[in-house]
CSV table of C-alpha atoms and ligand atoms in Angstrom, one decimal:
chain,number,residue,atom,x,y,z
A,14,MET,CA,14.3,1.8,6.3
A,15,LYS,CA,13.2,3.8,9.3
A,16,ILE,CA,9.9,5.6,9.3
A,17,GLY,CA,11.5,9.1,9.3
A,18,GLU,CA,13.3,8.2,6.1
A,19,LEU,CA,10.1,8.1,4.1
A,20,GLN,CA,9.9,11.9,4.4
A,21,THR,CA,13.7,12.2,3.6
A,22,PHE,CA,13.3,10.1,0.5
A,23,LYS,CA,10.5,12.5,-0.7
A,24,GLN,CA,12.6,15.6,0.1
A,25,LEU,CA,15.6,14.1,-1.8
A,26,GLY,CA,13.5,12.9,-4.7
A,27,GLU,CA,14.4,9.3,-4.2
A,28,LYS,CA,11.6,6.9,-5.1
A,29,ILE,CA,10.3,4.5,-2.4
A,30,THR,CA,9.9,0.9,-3.5
A,31,CYS,CA,7.3,-1.4,-1.9
A,32,LEU,CA,6.1,-4.9,-2.5
A,33,THR,CA,3.5,-7.0,-0.7
A,34,ALA,CA,4.6,-10.1,1.2
A,35,TYR,CA,2.7,-12.7,3.1
A,36,ASP,CA,5.4,-15.1,4.4
A,37,SER,CA,9.0,-15.0,5.6
A,38,SER,CA,10.6,-16.6,2.5
A,39,PHE,CA,9.3,-13.8,0.3
A,40,SER,CA,9.9,-11.0,2.9
A,41,LYS,CA,13.5,-12.2,3.4
A,42,LEU,CA,14.1,-12.3,-0.4
A,43,PHE,CA,12.6,-8.9,-1.0
A,44,ASP,CA,14.6,-7.5,2.0
A,45,GLU,CA,17.9,-8.9,0.7
A,46,CYS,CA,17.1,-7.4,-2.8
A,47,GLY,CA,17.0,-4.0,-1.2
A,48,ILE,CA,13.2,-3.2,-1.2
A,49,ASP,CA,12.5,-0.2,1.0
A,50,VAL,CA,9.0,-1.1,2.3
A,51,ILE,CA,7.2,-4.4,2.7
A,52,LEU,CA,3.4,-4.4,3.0
A,53,VAL,CA,1.4,-7.3,4.5
A,54,GLY,CA,-1.5,-6.5,2.3
A,55,ASP,CA,-5.0,-7.7,2.8
A,56,SER,CA,-4.7,-8.7,-0.8
A,57,LEU,CA,-3.8,-12.0,0.8
A,58,GLY,CA,-7.5,-12.6,0.7
A,59,ASN,CA,-7.2,-12.9,-3.1
A,60,VAL,CA,-3.7,-14.2,-3.7
A,61,ILE,CA,-3.3,-16.5,-0.7
A,62,GLN,CA,-6.8,-17.4,0.3
A,63,GLY,CA,-8.4,-17.5,-3.2
A,64,GLY,CA,-11.2,-15.1,-2.3
A,65,GLU,CA,-13.0,-13.0,-4.8
A,66,ASN,CA,-12.2,-9.9,-2.8
A,67,THR,CA,-10.5,-8.9,0.5
A,68,LEU,CA,-13.7,-8.7,2.6
A,69,GLY,CA,-13.2,-12.1,4.2
A,70,VAL,CA,-9.8,-11.3,5.7
A,71,THR,CA,-9.8,-11.3,9.5
A,72,MET,CA,-7.6,-9.7,12.2
A,73,GLU,CA,-6.3,-13.2,13.0
A,74,ASP,CA,-5.2,-13.6,9.4
A,75,MET,CA,-3.4,-10.3,9.4
A,76,VAL,CA,-1.7,-10.9,12.8
A,77,TYR,CA,-0.5,-14.3,11.7
A,78,HIS,CA,0.9,-13.1,8.3
A,79,THR,CA,2.5,-10.0,9.9
A,80,GLN,CA,4.3,-12.2,12.4
A,81,ILE,CA,5.7,-14.5,9.8
A,82,VAL,CA,6.6,-11.7,7.3
A,83,ALA,CA,8.4,-9.8,10.2
A,84,LYS,CA,10.7,-12.8,10.8
A,85,GLY,CA,12.2,-12.4,7.3
A,86,ILE,CA,13.0,-8.7,7.5
A,87,LYS,CA,16.2,-7.0,8.5
A,88,ASP,CA,16.1,-3.6,6.9
A,89,ALA,CA,12.8,-2.9,5.2
A,90,LEU,CA,10.0,-1.0,6.8
A,91,LEU,CA,7.0,-3.2,7.6
A,92,ILE,CA,3.5,-2.0,7.1
A,93,ALA,CA,0.4,-4.1,7.8
A,94,ASP,CA,-3.1,-3.7,6.5
A,95,MET,CA,-6.0,-3.4,8.8
A,96,PRO,CA,-8.7,-5.7,7.4
A,97,TYR,CA,-12.4,-5.0,6.6
A,98,GLN,CA,-14.4,-3.8,9.6
A,99,SER,CA,-11.4,-3.7,11.9
A,100,TYR,CA,-11.4,0.1,12.2
A,101,ASP,CA,-15.0,1.1,12.5
A,102,SER,CA,-14.6,3.0,15.8
A,103,ALA,CA,-11.6,4.8,17.4
A,104,VAL,CA,-11.5,2.2,20.2
A,105,GLN,CA,-11.6,-0.8,17.9
A,106,THR,CA,-9.0,0.8,15.6
A,107,LEU,CA,-6.6,1.4,18.4
A,108,GLN,CA,-7.0,-2.1,19.8
A,109,ASN,CA,-6.5,-3.8,16.4
A,110,ALA,CA,-3.6,-1.5,15.4
A,111,LYS,CA,-1.8,-2.5,18.6
A,112,ARG,CA,-2.2,-6.1,17.7
A,113,LEU,CA,-0.5,-5.6,14.4
A,114,ILE,CA,2.3,-3.5,16.0
A,115,ASN,CA,2.8,-6.3,18.5
A,116,ALA,CA,3.0,-8.8,15.7
A,117,GLY,CA,5.9,-6.8,14.2
A,118,ALA,CA,4.5,-4.1,12.0
A,119,GLN,CA,6.0,-0.6,12.3
A,120,MET,CA,3.1,1.1,10.7
A,121,VAL,CA,-0.5,0.2,9.9
A,122,LYS,CA,-2.5,1.0,6.8
A,123,PHE,CA,-6.2,1.4,6.4
A,124,GLU,CA,-8.5,2.5,3.6
A,125,GLY,CA,-10.7,5.6,3.5
A,126,GLY,CA,-10.8,9.4,4.1
A,127,GLN,CA,-12.4,11.9,6.4
A,128,GLU,CA,-15.1,9.4,7.5
A,129,HIS,CA,-12.4,7.8,9.6
A,130,GLU,CA,-11.2,11.0,11.4
A,131,ALA,CA,-11.6,9.5,14.9
A,132,SER,CA,-9.6,6.4,14.0
A,133,PHE,CA,-6.7,8.5,12.4
A,134,LYS,CA,-6.6,10.7,15.5
A,135,ALA,CA,-6.8,7.9,18.0
A,136,LEU,CA,-3.7,6.3,16.4
A,137,TYR,CA,-1.8,9.6,16.2
A,138,ASP,CA,-2.6,10.3,19.9
A,139,ASN,CA,-1.2,6.8,20.7
A,140,ASP,CA,2.0,7.1,18.6
A,141,ILE,CA,1.0,4.5,16.1
A,142,PRO,CA,2.3,5.4,12.6
A,143,VAL,CA,-0.3,5.3,9.9
A,144,CYS,CA,-0.3,4.9,6.1
A,145,GLY,CA,-3.5,6.1,4.4
A,146,HIS,CA,-5.1,4.5,1.3
A,147,LEU,CA,-7.2,6.6,-1.1
A,148,GLY,CA,-8.5,6.2,-4.6
A,149,LEU,CA,-9.7,2.7,-5.3
A,150,GLN,CA,-10.4,1.0,-2.0
A,151,PRO,CA,-10.7,-2.7,-2.5
A,152,GLN,CA,-12.6,-3.1,0.9
A,153,SER,CA,-15.3,-0.8,-0.6
A,154,VAL,CA,-15.6,-2.8,-3.9
A,155,LEU,CA,-19.3,-3.4,-3.4
A,156,GLU,CA,-20.1,0.3,-2.8
A,157,MET,CA,-17.8,1.4,-5.6
A,158,GLY,CA,-19.5,-1.0,-8.0
A,159,GLY,CA,-16.3,-2.9,-9.0
A,160,TYR,CA,-12.6,-2.2,-9.4
A,161,LYS,CA,-12.7,1.1,-11.3
A,162,VAL,CA,-10.4,4.0,-11.7
A,163,GLN,CA,-11.3,6.7,-9.1
A,164,GLY,CA,-11.1,10.5,-9.4
A,165,ARG,CA,-11.8,10.8,-13.1
A,166,ASP,CA,-14.4,13.4,-12.6
A,167,GLU,CA,-14.0,16.8,-11.0
A,168,ALA,CA,-16.0,15.9,-7.8
A,169,GLY,CA,-14.2,12.6,-7.3
A,170,ALA,CA,-10.8,14.3,-7.8
A,171,LYS,CA,-11.7,17.1,-5.4
A,172,GLN,CA,-12.7,14.5,-2.8
A,173,ILE,CA,-9.4,12.7,-3.1
A,174,ILE,CA,-7.4,15.9,-2.7
A,175,GLU,CA,-9.4,17.0,0.3
A,176,ASP,CA,-9.1,13.6,2.0
A,177,ALA,CA,-5.4,13.5,1.3
A,178,LEU,CA,-4.9,16.9,2.9
A,179,ALA,CA,-7.0,16.0,5.9
A,180,LEU,CA,-5.1,12.7,6.4
A,181,GLU,CA,-1.8,14.6,6.4
A,182,SER,CA,-3.1,17.1,8.9
A,183,TRP,CA,-4.1,14.2,11.2
A,184,GLY,CA,-0.6,12.8,11.3
A,185,VAL,CA,-0.7,10.2,8.6
A,186,GLN,CA,2.9,9.5,7.5
A,187,THR,CA,2.5,8.1,4.0
A,188,LEU,CA,-0.4,7.6,1.6
A,189,VAL,CA,-1.1,4.8,-0.9
A,190,LEU,CA,-3.0,6.1,-4.0
A,191,GLU,CA,-4.6,3.3,-5.9
A,192,CYS,CA,-6.0,3.4,-9.4
A,193,VAL,CA,-6.3,7.1,-10.0
A,194,PRO,CA,-5.3,9.2,-13.1
A,195,ALA,CA,-1.6,10.0,-13.2
A,196,VAL,CA,-2.4,13.7,-13.4
A,197,LEU,CA,-4.4,13.6,-10.2
A,198,ALA,CA,-1.8,11.6,-8.4
A,199,ARG,CA,0.9,14.1,-9.4
A,200,GLN,CA,-1.3,16.9,-8.1
A,201,VAL,CA,-1.9,15.1,-4.7
A,202,SER,CA,1.8,14.3,-4.4
A,203,GLN,CA,2.8,17.9,-5.0
A,204,ALA,CA,0.2,19.1,-2.5
A,205,LEU,CA,1.4,16.9,0.3
A,206,SER,CA,4.7,17.0,2.3
A,207,ILE,CA,4.3,13.3,3.2
A,208,PRO,CA,5.1,10.7,0.4
A,209,THR,CA,2.6,9.1,-1.8
A,210,ILE,CA,3.0,5.5,-2.9
A,211,GLY,CA,1.2,4.7,-6.1
A,212,ILE,CA,-0.3,1.6,-7.5
A,213,GLY,CA,-1.9,2.4,-10.9
A,214,ALA,CA,-1.4,6.1,-10.1
A,215,GLY,CA,1.4,7.1,-12.6
A,216,VAL,CA,5.1,7.7,-12.3
A,217,ASP,CA,4.9,11.0,-10.3
A,218,CYS,CA,4.0,9.4,-7.0
A,219,ASP,CA,6.9,9.4,-4.5
A,220,GLY,CA,7.0,5.6,-4.5
A,221,GLN,CA,5.4,2.6,-6.1
A,222,VAL,CA,3.9,-0.6,-4.7
A,223,LEU,CA,2.8,-3.8,-6.5
A,224,VAL,CA,1.2,-7.0,-5.3
A,225,SER,CA,4.2,-9.4,-5.4
A,226,TYR,CA,2.1,-12.3,-6.8
A,227,ASP,CA,1.0,-10.0,-9.7
A,228,MET,CA,4.5,-8.7,-10.6
A,229,LEU,CA,5.9,-12.2,-10.5
A,230,GLY,CA,3.2,-13.6,-12.8
A,231,ILE,CA,1.9,-16.0,-10.1
A,232,ASN,CA,-1.5,-14.5,-10.2
A,233,THR,CA,-2.8,-14.2,-13.8
A,234,GLN,CA,-6.5,-13.6,-13.1
A,235,HIS,CA,-8.3,-10.2,-13.4
A,236,LEU,CA,-5.0,-8.3,-13.8
A,237,PRO,CA,-5.5,-4.5,-14.1
A,238,LYS,CA,-3.7,-2.5,-16.7
A,239,PHE,CA,-1.1,-1.2,-14.2
A,240,VAL,CA,0.4,-4.6,-13.4
A,241,LYS,CA,3.7,-5.6,-15.1
A,242,ASN,CA,5.1,-9.1,-14.9
A,243,PHE,CA,8.8,-8.4,-14.0
A,244,LEU,CA,9.7,-12.1,-14.1
A,245,LYS,CA,9.1,-12.4,-17.8
A,246,ASP,CA,12.4,-10.8,-18.8
A,247,ASN,CA,14.3,-12.1,-15.8
A,248,SER,CA,15.5,-15.6,-15.0
A,249,ASP,CA,14.8,-15.7,-11.3
A,250,VAL,CA,12.7,-14.0,-8.6
A,251,GLN,CA,15.7,-12.0,-7.4
A,252,GLY,CA,16.2,-10.6,-10.9
A,253,ALA,CA,12.5,-9.6,-11.2
A,254,VAL,CA,12.5,-7.8,-7.8
A,255,LYS,CA,15.8,-6.0,-8.6
A,256,ALA,CA,14.3,-5.0,-12.0
A,257,PHE,CA,11.2,-3.6,-10.2
A,258,ILE,CA,13.4,-1.6,-7.8
A,259,GLY,CA,15.7,-0.4,-10.6
A,260,THR,CA,12.9,0.8,-12.9
A,261,VAL,CA,11.0,2.5,-10.0
A,262,LYS,CA,14.1,4.3,-8.8
A,263,THR,CA,14.9,5.6,-12.3
A,264,ASN,CA,11.3,6.7,-13.0
A,265,LYS,CA,10.9,4.1,-15.7
A,266,PHE,CA,8.0,2.3,-14.0
A,267,PRO,CA,5.1,2.8,-14.4
A,268,ASP,CA,5.2,4.0,-18.0
A,269,ASP,CA,2.1,5.3,-19.9
A,270,GLN,CA,1.1,1.8,-20.8
A,271,HIS,CA,0.8,1.0,-17.1
A,272,SER,CA,-0.9,4.2,-16.1
A,273,TYR,CA,-4.3,5.9,-16.4
B,406,KIV,O1,-3.7,-5.2,0.1
B,406,KIV,C1,-2.8,-4.7,-0.7
B,406,KIV,O2,-2.0,-5.5,-1.3
B,406,KIV,C2,-2.8,-3.3,-0.9
B,406,KIV,C3,-2.0,-2.8,-2.1
B,406,KIV,C4,-2.8,-3.0,-3.3
B,406,KIV,C5,-1.5,-1.4,-1.9
B,406,KIV,O3,-3.4,-2.6,-0.2
């Protein structure tokens, strides 16, 4: 998938499928199954490094995993996460984003809204494609007081909508919405011309992402309501990934049971 196709998918109403990968074996398998986007998520802090949260993930970790994930990909779009405290100033954001692009990413993702205006603008001015991430922001788990659904109250919902519109106006090309009520995610998706990719954000986002170790049942700890184990009803990993792609493309996942 090319970056420009993200917008085309939204215009055509074709759902975007995304899974996280942390090494070349998984990225090759996902790519061959026909996944649209692969995310080198800083969730590697949990599922690869065994951390309690993502705060210990470093730029060196992200560069290494982006390099090895990139080796397995032929067709999918590769997005890499910017880790905790790697985008505190515009200069630092640009420097670190360039490292991820040089490692093989086609787009970088970082968490947060209007407080990062200078960072979003610095990347736009330097032609580095960006994916935003609003709603639950795992790197802010300590400030947020845990992994909780965001935007349930009026003020929280308004903030997410305003942040989403600001990010779009600063050139962000796609937006992850994590753990927000399905009704709010639908409202944000309709308000934006860029695609939203939901995780725990209901079926009306323009695409869906899951952490691969969760949807394959490898990680069984602290699983949120939105996670579905796709390997349970399939005999191999390829079958599980194709089932994920199929159910997302046909609007069957996430159902109400996996939404807020
Ligand atoms: O790090 C990650 O895996 C992510 C997804 C949860 C979207 O950011």
